[in-house]
C-alpha cells in the first residue's frame, strides 16, 4: 500500500516546481522531502521526476501519476 505522506510530498514538489519550495510549504527539510519522493519511486518501481541542478521534470510515469490523482 502506498504511503500517503510520500504521495503528498510528491504532489507538493510538482506543484512547487522544486524540492526546496515544497519542503518550505510542508514545514519539512529538503532532505526529508527528497528521501520520501525517492522512496515513493522505489515503491512504485518507476522514476517520477528527472532531477537536475536547475530544474525538475516529470517523467511519463510522473505525468500519469499526477493525472490519475
XYZ file of N, CA and C in Angstrom:
207
model
N 0.843 -1.173 0.000
C 0.000 0.000 0.000
C 0.896 1.247 0.000
N 0.495 2.234 -0.745
C 1.272 3.462 -0.857
C 1.196 4.288 0.421
N 2.286 4.932 0.725
C 2.373 5.824 1.868
C 1.804 7.182 1.449
N 0.723 7.594 2.075
C 0.038 8.840 1.710
C 0.935 10.065 1.894
N 1.773 10.057 2.916
C 2.676 11.185 3.148
C 3.638 11.338 1.973
N 4.131 10.229 1.439
C 5.045 10.286 0.296
C 4.341 10.820 -0.939
N 3.112 10.399 -1.147
C 2.341 10.892 -2.291
C 2.105 12.393 -2.144
N 1.752 12.826 -0.941
C 1.532 14.247 -0.675
C 2.794 15.058 -0.950
N 3.934 14.533 -0.554
C 5.197 15.236 -0.795
C 5.515 15.301 -2.284
N 5.257 14.227 -3.004
C 5.469 14.224 -4.453
C 4.605 15.295 -5.117
N 3.341 15.356 -4.751
C 2.432 16.355 -5.325
C 2.912 17.766 -4.982
N 3.375 17.963 -3.758
C 3.885 19.281 -3.352
C 5.100 19.684 -4.180
N 5.980 18.735 -4.467
C 7.160 19.022 -5.290
C 6.731 19.419 -6.696
N 5.791 18.692 -7.255
C 5.306 19.008 -8.603
C 4.655 20.390 -8.612
N 3.805 20.659 -7.637
C 3.126 21.959 -7.569
C 4.115 23.113 -7.392
N 5.113 22.912 -6.540
C 6.076 23.973 -6.241
C 7.159 24.101 -7.309
N 7.421 23.013 -7.991
C 8.471 23.034 -9.012
C 9.870 22.849 -8.467
N 9.975 22.615 -7.160
C 11.291 22.362 -6.570
C 11.130 21.666 -5.220
N 12.172 20.943 -4.845
C 12.177 20.298 -3.538
C 12.268 21.339 -2.426
N 13.034 22.380 -2.644
C 13.226 23.416 -1.633
C 11.917 24.130 -1.310
N 11.196 24.546 -2.344
C 9.924 25.244 -2.121
C 8.871 24.310 -1.531
N 8.854 23.065 -1.982
C 7.908 22.089 -1.431
C 8.197 21.845 0.044
N 9.466 21.706 0.379
C 9.848 21.483 1.773
C 9.397 22.641 2.656
N 9.597 23.858 2.177
C 9.173 25.031 2.944
C 7.660 25.033 3.141
N 6.918 24.709 2.099
C 5.455 24.687 2.186
C 4.960 23.601 3.138
N 5.692 22.494 3.207
C 5.291 21.369 4.052
C 5.864 21.447 5.469
N 6.746 22.417 5.694
C 7.384 22.516 7.005
C 8.371 21.394 7.261
N 8.993 20.911 6.207
C 9.972 19.825 6.285
C 11.302 20.308 5.728
N 12.328 19.502 5.881
C 13.600 19.824 5.249
C 13.598 19.288 3.821
N 14.445 19.867 3.008
C 14.587 19.401 1.627
C 14.997 17.930 1.599
N 15.877 17.532 2.501
C 16.349 16.146 2.553
C 15.209 15.170 2.837
N 14.312 15.539 3.737
C 13.175 14.672 4.075
C 12.250 14.518 2.872
N 11.968 15.610 2.199
C 11.085 15.563 1.032
C 11.729 14.741 -0.079
N 12.985 14.980 -0.351
C 13.696 14.242 -1.392
C 13.723 12.747 -1.083
N 14.012 12.399 0.163
C 14.042 10.997 0.577
C 12.689 10.335 0.362
N 11.621 11.012 0.764
C 10.285 10.430 0.643
C 9.849 10.271 -0.804
N 10.198 11.211 -1.655
C 9.869 11.073 -3.078
C 10.659 9.908 -3.668
N 11.922 9.773 -3.296
C 12.743 8.657 -3.776
C 12.160 7.323 -3.298
N 11.710 7.275 -2.058
C 11.092 6.056 -1.539
C 9.803 5.727 -2.289
N 9.023 6.745 -2.627
C 7.808 6.535 -3.415
C 8.167 5.941 -4.773
N 9.195 6.487 -5.398
C 9.649 5.943 -6.681
C 10.058 4.480 -6.527
N 10.740 4.156 -5.442
C 11.142 2.771 -5.194
C 9.936 1.868 -4.991
N 8.938 2.341 -4.253
C 7.717 1.562 -4.025
C 6.989 1.279 -5.329
N 6.944 2.283 -6.199
C 6.239 2.141 -7.474
C 7.081 1.444 -8.534
N 8.390 1.450 -8.349
C 9.287 0.839 -9.321
C 9.470 1.666 -10.581
N 9.261 2.973 -10.466
C 9.414 3.879 -11.612
C 10.073 5.174 -11.155
N 10.655 5.886 -12.108
C 11.173 7.224 -11.851
C 10.063 8.215 -12.154
N 9.710 9.033 -11.182
C 8.636 10.012 -11.351
C 9.155 11.370 -11.797
N 10.364 11.707 -11.357
C 10.946 13.019 -11.646
C 12.350 12.865 -12.204
N 12.651 13.663 -13.212
C 14.019 13.776 -13.698
C 14.619 14.971 -12.986
N 15.667 14.727 -12.235
C 16.270 15.768 -11.414
C 17.523 16.314 -12.087
N 17.676 17.604 -12.042
C 18.927 18.239 -12.448
C 19.176 19.379 -11.470
N 20.326 19.983 -11.559
C 20.633 21.069 -10.630
C 19.803 22.309 -10.910
N 19.244 22.390 -12.088
C 18.498 23.604 -12.460
C 16.984 23.454 -12.410
N 16.489 22.238 -12.657
C 15.027 22.092 -12.664
C 14.616 20.638 -12.525
N 13.335 20.463 -12.283
C 12.724 19.144 -12.220
C 11.807 18.977 -13.413
N 11.748 17.768 -13.914
C 10.798 17.462 -14.984
C 10.096 16.164 -14.642
N 8.809 16.123 -14.894
C 8.060 14.886 -14.709
C 8.399 13.908 -15.820
N 8.543 12.647 -15.461
C 8.669 11.600 -16.464
C 7.259 11.253 -16.939
N 7.154 10.385 -17.929
C 5.830 9.932 -18.368
C 5.083 9.284 -17.207
N 5.787 8.482 -16.414
C 5.157 7.846 -15.253
C 4.704 8.893 -14.238
N 5.500 9.936 -14.069
C 5.127 11.017 -13.160
C 3.892 11.752 -13.631
N 3.818 11.998 -14.939
C 2.634 12.661 -15.514
C 1.390 11.812 -15.309
N 1.531 10.502 -15.526
C 0.388 9.599 -15.343
C -0.046 9.565 -13.882
N 0.923 9.600 -12.980
C 0.604 9.576 -11.549
C -0.160 10.820 -11.132
N 0.268 11.965 -11.629
C -0.415 13.218 -11.302
C -1.802 13.238 -11.934
N -1.918 12.789 -13.168
C -3.209 12.780 -13.864
C -4.196 11.843 -13.192
N -3.708 10.721 -12.670
C -4.577 9.737 -12.034
C -5.075 10.229 -10.682
N -4.323 11.141 -10.058
C -4.670 11.633 -8.714
C -5.693 12.671 -8.803
